[in-house]
Tab-separated table of C-alpha atoms in Angstrom:
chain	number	residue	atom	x	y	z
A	1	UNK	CA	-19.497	88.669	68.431
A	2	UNK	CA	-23.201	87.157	68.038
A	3	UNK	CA	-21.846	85.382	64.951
A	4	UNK	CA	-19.413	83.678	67.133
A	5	UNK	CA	-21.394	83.066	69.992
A	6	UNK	CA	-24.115	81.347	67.316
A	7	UNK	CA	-21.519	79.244	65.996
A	8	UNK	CA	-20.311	78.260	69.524
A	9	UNK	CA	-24.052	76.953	70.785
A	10	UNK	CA	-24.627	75.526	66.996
A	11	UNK	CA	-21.163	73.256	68.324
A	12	UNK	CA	-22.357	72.637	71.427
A	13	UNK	CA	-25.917	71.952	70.078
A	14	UNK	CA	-25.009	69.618	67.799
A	15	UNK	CA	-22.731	67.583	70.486
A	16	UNK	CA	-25.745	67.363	72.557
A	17	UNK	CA	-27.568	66.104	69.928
A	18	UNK	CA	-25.232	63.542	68.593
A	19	UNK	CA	-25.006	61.911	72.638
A	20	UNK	CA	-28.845	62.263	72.829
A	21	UNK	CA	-29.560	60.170	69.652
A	22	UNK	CA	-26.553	57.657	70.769
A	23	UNK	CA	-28.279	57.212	74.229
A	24	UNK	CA	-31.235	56.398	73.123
A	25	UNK	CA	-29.589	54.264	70.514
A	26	UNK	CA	-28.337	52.291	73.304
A	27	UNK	CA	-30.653	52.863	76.338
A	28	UNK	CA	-33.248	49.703	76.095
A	29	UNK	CA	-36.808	50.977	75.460
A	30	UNK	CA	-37.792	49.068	78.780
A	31	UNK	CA	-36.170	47.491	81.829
A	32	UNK	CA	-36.521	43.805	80.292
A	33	UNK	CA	-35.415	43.779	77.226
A	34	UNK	CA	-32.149	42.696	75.049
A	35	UNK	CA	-30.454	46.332	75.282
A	36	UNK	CA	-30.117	45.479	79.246
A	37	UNK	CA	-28.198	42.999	78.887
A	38	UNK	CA	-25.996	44.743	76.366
A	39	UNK	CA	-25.626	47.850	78.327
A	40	UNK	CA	-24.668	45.404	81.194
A	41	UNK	CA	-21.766	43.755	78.779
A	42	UNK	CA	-20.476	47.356	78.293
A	43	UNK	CA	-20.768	48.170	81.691
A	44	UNK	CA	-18.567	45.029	83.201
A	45	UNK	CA	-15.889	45.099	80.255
A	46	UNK	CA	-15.526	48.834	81.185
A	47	UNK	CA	-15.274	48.051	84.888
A	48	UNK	CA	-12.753	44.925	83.799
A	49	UNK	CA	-10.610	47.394	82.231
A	50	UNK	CA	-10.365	49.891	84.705
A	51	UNK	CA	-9.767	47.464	87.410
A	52	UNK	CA	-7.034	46.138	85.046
A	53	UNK	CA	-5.036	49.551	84.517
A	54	UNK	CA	-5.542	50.214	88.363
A	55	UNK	CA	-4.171	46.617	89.768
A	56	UNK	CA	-3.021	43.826	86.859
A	57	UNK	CA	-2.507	41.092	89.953
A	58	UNK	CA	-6.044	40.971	90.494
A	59	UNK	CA	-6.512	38.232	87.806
A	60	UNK	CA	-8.695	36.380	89.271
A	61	UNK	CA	-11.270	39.701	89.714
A	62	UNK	CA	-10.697	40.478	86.190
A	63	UNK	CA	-11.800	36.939	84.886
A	64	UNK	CA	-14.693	36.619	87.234
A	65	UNK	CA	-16.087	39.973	85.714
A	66	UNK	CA	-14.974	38.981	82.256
A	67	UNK	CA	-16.761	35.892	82.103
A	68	UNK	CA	-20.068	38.069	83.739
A	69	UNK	CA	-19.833	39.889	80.970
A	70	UNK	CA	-19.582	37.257	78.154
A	71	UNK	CA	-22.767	35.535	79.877
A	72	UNK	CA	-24.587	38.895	79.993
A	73	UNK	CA	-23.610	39.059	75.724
A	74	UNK	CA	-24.927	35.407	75.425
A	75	UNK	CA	-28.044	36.464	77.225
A	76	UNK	CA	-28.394	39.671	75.117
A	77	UNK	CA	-27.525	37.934	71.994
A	78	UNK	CA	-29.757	34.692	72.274
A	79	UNK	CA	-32.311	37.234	72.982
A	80	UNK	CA	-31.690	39.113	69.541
A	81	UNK	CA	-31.760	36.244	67.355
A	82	UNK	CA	-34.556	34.826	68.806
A	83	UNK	CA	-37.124	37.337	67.018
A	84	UNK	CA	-37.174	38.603	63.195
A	85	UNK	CA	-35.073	38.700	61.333
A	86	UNK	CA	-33.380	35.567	63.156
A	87	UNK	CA	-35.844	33.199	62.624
A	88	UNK	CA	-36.394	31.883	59.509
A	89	UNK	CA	-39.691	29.456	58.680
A	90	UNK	CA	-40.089	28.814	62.530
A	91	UNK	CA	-36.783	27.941	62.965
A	92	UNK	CA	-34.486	30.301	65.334
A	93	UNK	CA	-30.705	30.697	65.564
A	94	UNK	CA	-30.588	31.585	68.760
A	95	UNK	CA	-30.046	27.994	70.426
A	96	UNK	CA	-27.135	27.978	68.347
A	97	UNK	CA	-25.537	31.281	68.585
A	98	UNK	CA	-26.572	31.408	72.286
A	99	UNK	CA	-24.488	27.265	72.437
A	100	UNK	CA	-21.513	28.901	70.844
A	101	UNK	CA	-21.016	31.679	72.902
A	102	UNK	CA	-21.756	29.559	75.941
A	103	UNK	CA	-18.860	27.353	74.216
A	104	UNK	CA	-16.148	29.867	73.208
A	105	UNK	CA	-16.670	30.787	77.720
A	106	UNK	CA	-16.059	27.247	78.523
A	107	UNK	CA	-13.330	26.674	75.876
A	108	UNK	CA	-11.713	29.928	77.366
A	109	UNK	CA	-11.725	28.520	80.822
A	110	UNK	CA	-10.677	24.922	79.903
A	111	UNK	CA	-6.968	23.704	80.088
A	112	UNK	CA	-5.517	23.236	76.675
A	113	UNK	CA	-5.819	19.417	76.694
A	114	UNK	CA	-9.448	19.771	77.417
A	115	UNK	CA	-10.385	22.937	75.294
A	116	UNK	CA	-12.163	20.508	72.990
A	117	UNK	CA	-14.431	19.140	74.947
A	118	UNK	CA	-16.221	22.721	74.731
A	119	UNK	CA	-16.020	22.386	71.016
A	120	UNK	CA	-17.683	18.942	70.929
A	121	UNK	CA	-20.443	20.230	73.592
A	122	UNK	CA	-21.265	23.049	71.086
A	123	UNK	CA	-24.323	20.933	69.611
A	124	UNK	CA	-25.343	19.539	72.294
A	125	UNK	CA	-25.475	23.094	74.198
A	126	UNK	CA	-27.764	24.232	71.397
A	127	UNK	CA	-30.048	21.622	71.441
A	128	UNK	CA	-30.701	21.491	74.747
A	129	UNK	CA	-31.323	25.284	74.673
A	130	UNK	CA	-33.762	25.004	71.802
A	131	UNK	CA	-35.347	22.289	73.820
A	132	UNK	CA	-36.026	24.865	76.395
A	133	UNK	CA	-37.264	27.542	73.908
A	134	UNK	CA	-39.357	24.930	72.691
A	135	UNK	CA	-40.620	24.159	76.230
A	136	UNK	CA	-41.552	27.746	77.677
A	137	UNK	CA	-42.767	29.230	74.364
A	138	UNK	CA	-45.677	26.216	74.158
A	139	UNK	CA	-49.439	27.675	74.912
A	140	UNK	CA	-50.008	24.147	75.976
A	141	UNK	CA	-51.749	24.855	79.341
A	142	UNK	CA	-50.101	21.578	81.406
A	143	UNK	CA	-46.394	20.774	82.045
A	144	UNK	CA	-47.392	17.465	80.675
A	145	UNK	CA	-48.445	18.626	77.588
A	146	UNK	CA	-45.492	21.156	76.787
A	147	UNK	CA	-42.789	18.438	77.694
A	148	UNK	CA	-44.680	16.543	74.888
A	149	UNK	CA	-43.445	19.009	72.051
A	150	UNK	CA	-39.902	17.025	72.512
A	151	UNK	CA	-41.499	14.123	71.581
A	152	UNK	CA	-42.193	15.450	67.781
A	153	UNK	CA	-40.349	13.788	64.914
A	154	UNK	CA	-39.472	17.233	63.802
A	155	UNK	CA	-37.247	17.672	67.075
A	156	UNK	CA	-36.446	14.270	67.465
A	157	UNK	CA	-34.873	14.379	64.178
A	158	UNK	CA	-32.823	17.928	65.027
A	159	UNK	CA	-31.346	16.035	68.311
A	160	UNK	CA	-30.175	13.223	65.766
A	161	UNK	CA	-28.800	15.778	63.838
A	162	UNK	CA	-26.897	17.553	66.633
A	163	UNK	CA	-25.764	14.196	67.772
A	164	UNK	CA	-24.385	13.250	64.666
A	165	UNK	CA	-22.628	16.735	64.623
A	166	UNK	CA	-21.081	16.664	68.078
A	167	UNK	CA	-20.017	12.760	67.231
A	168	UNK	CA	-18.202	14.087	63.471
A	169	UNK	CA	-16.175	16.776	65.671
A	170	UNK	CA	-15.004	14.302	68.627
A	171	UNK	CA	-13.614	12.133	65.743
A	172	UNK	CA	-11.675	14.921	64.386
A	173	UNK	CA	-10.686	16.041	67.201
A	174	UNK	CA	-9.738	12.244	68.522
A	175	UNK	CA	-8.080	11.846	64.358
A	176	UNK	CA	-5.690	14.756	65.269
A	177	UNK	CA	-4.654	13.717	68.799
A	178	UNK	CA	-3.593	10.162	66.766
A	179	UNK	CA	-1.961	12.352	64.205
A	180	UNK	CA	0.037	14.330	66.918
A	181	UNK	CA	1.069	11.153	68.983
A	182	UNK	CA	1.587	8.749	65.689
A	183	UNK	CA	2.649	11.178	63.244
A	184	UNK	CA	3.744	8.459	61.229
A	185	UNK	CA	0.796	6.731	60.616
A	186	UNK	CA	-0.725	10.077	59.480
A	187	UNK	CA	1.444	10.249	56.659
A	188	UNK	CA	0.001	6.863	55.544
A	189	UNK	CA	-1.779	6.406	52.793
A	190	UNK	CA	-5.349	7.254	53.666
A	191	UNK	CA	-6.808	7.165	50.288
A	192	UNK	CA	-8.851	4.172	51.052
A	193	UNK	CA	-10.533	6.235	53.842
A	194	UNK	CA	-14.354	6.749	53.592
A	195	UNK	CA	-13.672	9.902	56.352
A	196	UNK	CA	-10.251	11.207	55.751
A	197	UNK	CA	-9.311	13.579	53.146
A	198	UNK	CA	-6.086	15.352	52.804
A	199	UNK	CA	-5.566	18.749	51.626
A	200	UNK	CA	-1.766	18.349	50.820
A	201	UNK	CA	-0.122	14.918	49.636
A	202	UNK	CA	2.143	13.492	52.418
A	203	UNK	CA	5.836	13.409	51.827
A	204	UNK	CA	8.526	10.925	53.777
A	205	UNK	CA	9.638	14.225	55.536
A	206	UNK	CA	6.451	14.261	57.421
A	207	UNK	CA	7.404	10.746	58.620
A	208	UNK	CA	8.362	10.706	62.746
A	209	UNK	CA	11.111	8.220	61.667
A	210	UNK	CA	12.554	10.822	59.225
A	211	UNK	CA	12.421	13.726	61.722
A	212	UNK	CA	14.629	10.656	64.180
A	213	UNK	CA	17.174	10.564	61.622
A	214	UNK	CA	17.690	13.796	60.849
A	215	UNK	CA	17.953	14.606	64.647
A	216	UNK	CA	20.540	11.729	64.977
A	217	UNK	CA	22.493	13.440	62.278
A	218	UNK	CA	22.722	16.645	63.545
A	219	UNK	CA	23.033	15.737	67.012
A	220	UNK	CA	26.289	13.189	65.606
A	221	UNK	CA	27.684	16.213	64.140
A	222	UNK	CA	27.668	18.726	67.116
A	223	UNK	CA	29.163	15.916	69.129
A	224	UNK	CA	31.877	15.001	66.998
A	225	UNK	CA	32.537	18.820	65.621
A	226	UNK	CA	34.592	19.552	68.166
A	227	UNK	CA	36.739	16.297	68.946
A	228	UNK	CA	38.775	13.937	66.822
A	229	UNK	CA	37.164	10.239	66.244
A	230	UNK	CA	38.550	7.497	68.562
A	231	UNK	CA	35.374	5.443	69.576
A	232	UNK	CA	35.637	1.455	68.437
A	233	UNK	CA	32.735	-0.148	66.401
A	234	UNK	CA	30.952	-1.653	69.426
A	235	UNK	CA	31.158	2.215	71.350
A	236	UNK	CA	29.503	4.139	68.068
A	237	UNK	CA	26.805	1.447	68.130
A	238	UNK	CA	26.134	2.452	71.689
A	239	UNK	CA	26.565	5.909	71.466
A	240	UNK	CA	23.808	5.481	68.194
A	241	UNK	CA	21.555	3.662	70.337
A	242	UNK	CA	21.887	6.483	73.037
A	243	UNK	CA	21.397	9.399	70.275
A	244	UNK	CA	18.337	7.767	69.332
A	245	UNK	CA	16.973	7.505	73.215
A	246	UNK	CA	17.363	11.444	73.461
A	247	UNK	CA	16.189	12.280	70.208
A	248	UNK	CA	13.199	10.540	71.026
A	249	UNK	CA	12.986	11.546	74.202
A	250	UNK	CA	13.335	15.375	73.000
A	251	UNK	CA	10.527	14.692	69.802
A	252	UNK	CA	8.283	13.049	72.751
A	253	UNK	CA	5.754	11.269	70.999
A	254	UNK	CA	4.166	7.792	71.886
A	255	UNK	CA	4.922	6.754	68.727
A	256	UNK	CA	8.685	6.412	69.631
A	257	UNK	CA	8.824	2.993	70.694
A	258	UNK	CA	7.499	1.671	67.481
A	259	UNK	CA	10.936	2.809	66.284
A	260	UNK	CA	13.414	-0.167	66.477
A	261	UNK	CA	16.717	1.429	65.659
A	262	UNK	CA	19.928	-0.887	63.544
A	263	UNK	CA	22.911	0.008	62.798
A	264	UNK	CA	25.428	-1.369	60.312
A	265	UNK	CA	28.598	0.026	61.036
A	266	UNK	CA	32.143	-0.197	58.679
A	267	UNK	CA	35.341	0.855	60.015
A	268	UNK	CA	37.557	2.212	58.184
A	269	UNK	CA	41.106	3.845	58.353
A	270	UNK	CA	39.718	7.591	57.413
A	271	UNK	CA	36.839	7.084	59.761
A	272	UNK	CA	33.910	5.170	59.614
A	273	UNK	CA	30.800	4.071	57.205
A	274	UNK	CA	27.101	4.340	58.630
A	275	UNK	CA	24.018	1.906	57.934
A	276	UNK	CA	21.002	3.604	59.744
A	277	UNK	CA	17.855	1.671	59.599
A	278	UNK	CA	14.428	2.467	61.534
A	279	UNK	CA	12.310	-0.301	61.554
A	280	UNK	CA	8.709	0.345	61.489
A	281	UNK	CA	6.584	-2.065	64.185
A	282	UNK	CA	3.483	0.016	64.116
A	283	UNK	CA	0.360	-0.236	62.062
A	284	UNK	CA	0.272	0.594	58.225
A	285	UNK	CA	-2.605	1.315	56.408
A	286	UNK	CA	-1.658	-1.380	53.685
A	287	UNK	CA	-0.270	-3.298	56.461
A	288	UNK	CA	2.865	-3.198	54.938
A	289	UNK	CA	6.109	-3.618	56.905
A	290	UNK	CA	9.017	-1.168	56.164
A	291	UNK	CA	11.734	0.608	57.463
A	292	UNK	CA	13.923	3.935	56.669
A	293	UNK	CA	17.586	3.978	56.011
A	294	UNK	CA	19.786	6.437	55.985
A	295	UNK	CA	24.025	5.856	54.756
A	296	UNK	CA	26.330	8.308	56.545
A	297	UNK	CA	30.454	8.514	56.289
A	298	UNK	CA	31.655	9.747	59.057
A	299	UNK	CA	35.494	11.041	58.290
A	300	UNK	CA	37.978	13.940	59.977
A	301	UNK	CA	38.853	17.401	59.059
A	302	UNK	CA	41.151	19.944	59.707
A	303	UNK	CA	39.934	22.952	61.352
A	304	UNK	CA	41.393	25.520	63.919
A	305	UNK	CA	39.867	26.192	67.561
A	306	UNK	CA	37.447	28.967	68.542
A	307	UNK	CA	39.896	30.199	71.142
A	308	UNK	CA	42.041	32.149	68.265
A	309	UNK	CA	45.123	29.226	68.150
A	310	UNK	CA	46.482	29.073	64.744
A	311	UNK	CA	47.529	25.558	65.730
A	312	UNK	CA	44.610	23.243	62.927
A	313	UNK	CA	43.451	19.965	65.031
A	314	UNK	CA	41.478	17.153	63.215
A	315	UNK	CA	37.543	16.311	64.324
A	316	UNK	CA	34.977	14.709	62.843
A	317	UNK	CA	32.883	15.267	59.898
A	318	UNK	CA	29.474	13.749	59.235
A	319	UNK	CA	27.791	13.475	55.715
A	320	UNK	CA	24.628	11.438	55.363
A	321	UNK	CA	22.452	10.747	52.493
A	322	UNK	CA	18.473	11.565	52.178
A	323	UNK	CA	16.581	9.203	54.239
A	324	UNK	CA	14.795	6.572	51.889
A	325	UNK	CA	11.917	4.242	52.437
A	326	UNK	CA	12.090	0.429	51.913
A	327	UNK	CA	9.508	-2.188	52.108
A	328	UNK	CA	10.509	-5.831	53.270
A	329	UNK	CA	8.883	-8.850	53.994
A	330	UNK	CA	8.713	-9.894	57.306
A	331	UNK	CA	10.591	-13.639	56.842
A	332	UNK	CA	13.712	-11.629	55.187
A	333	UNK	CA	13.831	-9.265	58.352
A	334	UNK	CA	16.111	-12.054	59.793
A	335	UNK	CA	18.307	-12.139	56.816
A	336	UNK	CA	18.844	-8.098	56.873
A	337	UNK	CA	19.702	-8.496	60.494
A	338	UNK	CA	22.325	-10.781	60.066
A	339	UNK	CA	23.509	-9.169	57.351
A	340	UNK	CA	24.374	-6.040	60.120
């Protein structure tokens, strides 16, 4: 019995001692100090959660004591790394680990067409937090003479810097919003760029016209899948035109309407033959002119209705060719016309 009662307290003794060393792993020596603000980030997500599992409509609770809680980390963790073994030769990293967690909050809170904003601020943040640091830590005795320690060429030349940085990620960030609206110009040639550098070699299927034509296709095929053809020359060339309206309307890109859209169109007694040409009006990196064609036959088959009738009707059939890329001159743009 006293064997079992030892083991039991030896249990119990070493649980105590195991929460004992954790607490005072985690308890902050003193009131101000770094741990605070770290217990205080426990304390809030912990409260977050609960209030989360208890009521989920309470959003806007939940992100008000979320975002106390990142604020109380940034605190805690621009604390941290600004003593040893953070700072290396004088220089700290908390300005800039205290910037991007001030960042990742805003980024968080921003609406998706403005996230990167927070992303651009992120050197800017950091520098004006190390100007700060730089400020209170000074021994100088006057406010004058503190506010003079921004003045060094040392710091001057770490604004610069962080300038230069926040300046590099707005033009990425302003390169990929071009990209997105002008895809086509993005699959330029870039090679000549002193700023630019692809990872993967662009292929005419990243093109916006390409991704047009192969819409049209497919769109030409659901319509005519289920009817047999009967539209004139002058009706297809509408009902083109009016394909390419909703395709670009569904692709919804500014780039769209530097798409001109031609059409040379051959009746025939099995159906009909298909000319498509996008003509490029945009700028080129060579500043080339060219456009993308695209031959399609457009015929009948037989096939039998989805509601079970053995009765076979005739509808249309669409088969196009790959899309292919032309260059032209811009005098002989008149002659191709005509020749449509």
């Amino acid at each position: 019995m006293k064997a079992i009662w030892k083991s039991v307290t030896d249990l119990f003794g070493g649980i105590i001692v195991f929460f004992k060393d954790a607490l005072n792993l985690i308890l902050p020596p003193k009131f101000w100090h770094w741990q605070t603000f770290l217990l205080l980030t426990i304390v809030l997500w912990l409260l977050s959660t609960i209030i989360g599992e208890v009521d989920s409509n309470k959003k806007e609770e939940i992100n008000f004591i979320s975002s106390l809680a990142w604020l109380s980390l940034t605190i805690a963790m621009g604390w941290r790394t600004n003593q040893k073994p953070f700072i290396f030769k004088e220089i700290s990293l908390s300005p800039w680990v205290t910037g991007g967690l001030i960042s990742f909050l805003l980024y968080q809170n921003l609406a998706n067409n403005t996230k990167y904003i927070a992303v651009v601020s992120w050197p800017i943040i950091s520098v004006s937090i190390a100007a700060i640091i730089l400020v209170l830590s000074s021994s100088e005795a006057t406010t004058t003479a503190k506010t003079s320690q921004l003045s060094k060429p040392s710091f001057v030349t770490l604004i610069l810097v962080n300038c230069l940085i926040s300046c590099w990620l707005g033009l990425y960030f302003l390169i990929q919003d071009i990209v997105q609206q002008y895809p086509t110009m993005g699959a330029d040639d870039l090679s000549g760029s002193t700023f630019v550098y692809r990872l993967k070699t662009p292929s005419i299927n990243d093109n916006g016209g390409t991704k047009i034509l192969n819409l049209m296709e497919e769109r030409l095929n659901n319509d005519l899948g289920t009817q047999r053809l009967g539209l004139s020359v002058p009706k297809m060339k509408l009902r083109l035109e009016s394909l390419k309206d909703e395709v670009a309307k569904e692709i919804s890109v500014k780039e769209n309407d530097l798409w001109e859209l031609k059409t040379g169109i051959l009746s025939k007694q099995s159906g009909y033959e298909l000319d498509l040409q996008l003509f490029w009006q945009g700028f080129t990196a060579k500043n080339e002119s060219y456009y993308l064609s695209r031959s399609c036959k457009i015929g009948e088959k037989v096939t039998r209705r989805n509601s079970g009738s053995t009765a076979p009707i005739l509808v249309g059939k669409v088969e196009c060719s790959a899309v292919k890329k032309n260059d032209f001159k811009q005098e002989s743009e008149q002659k191709s016309i005509e020749k449509i």
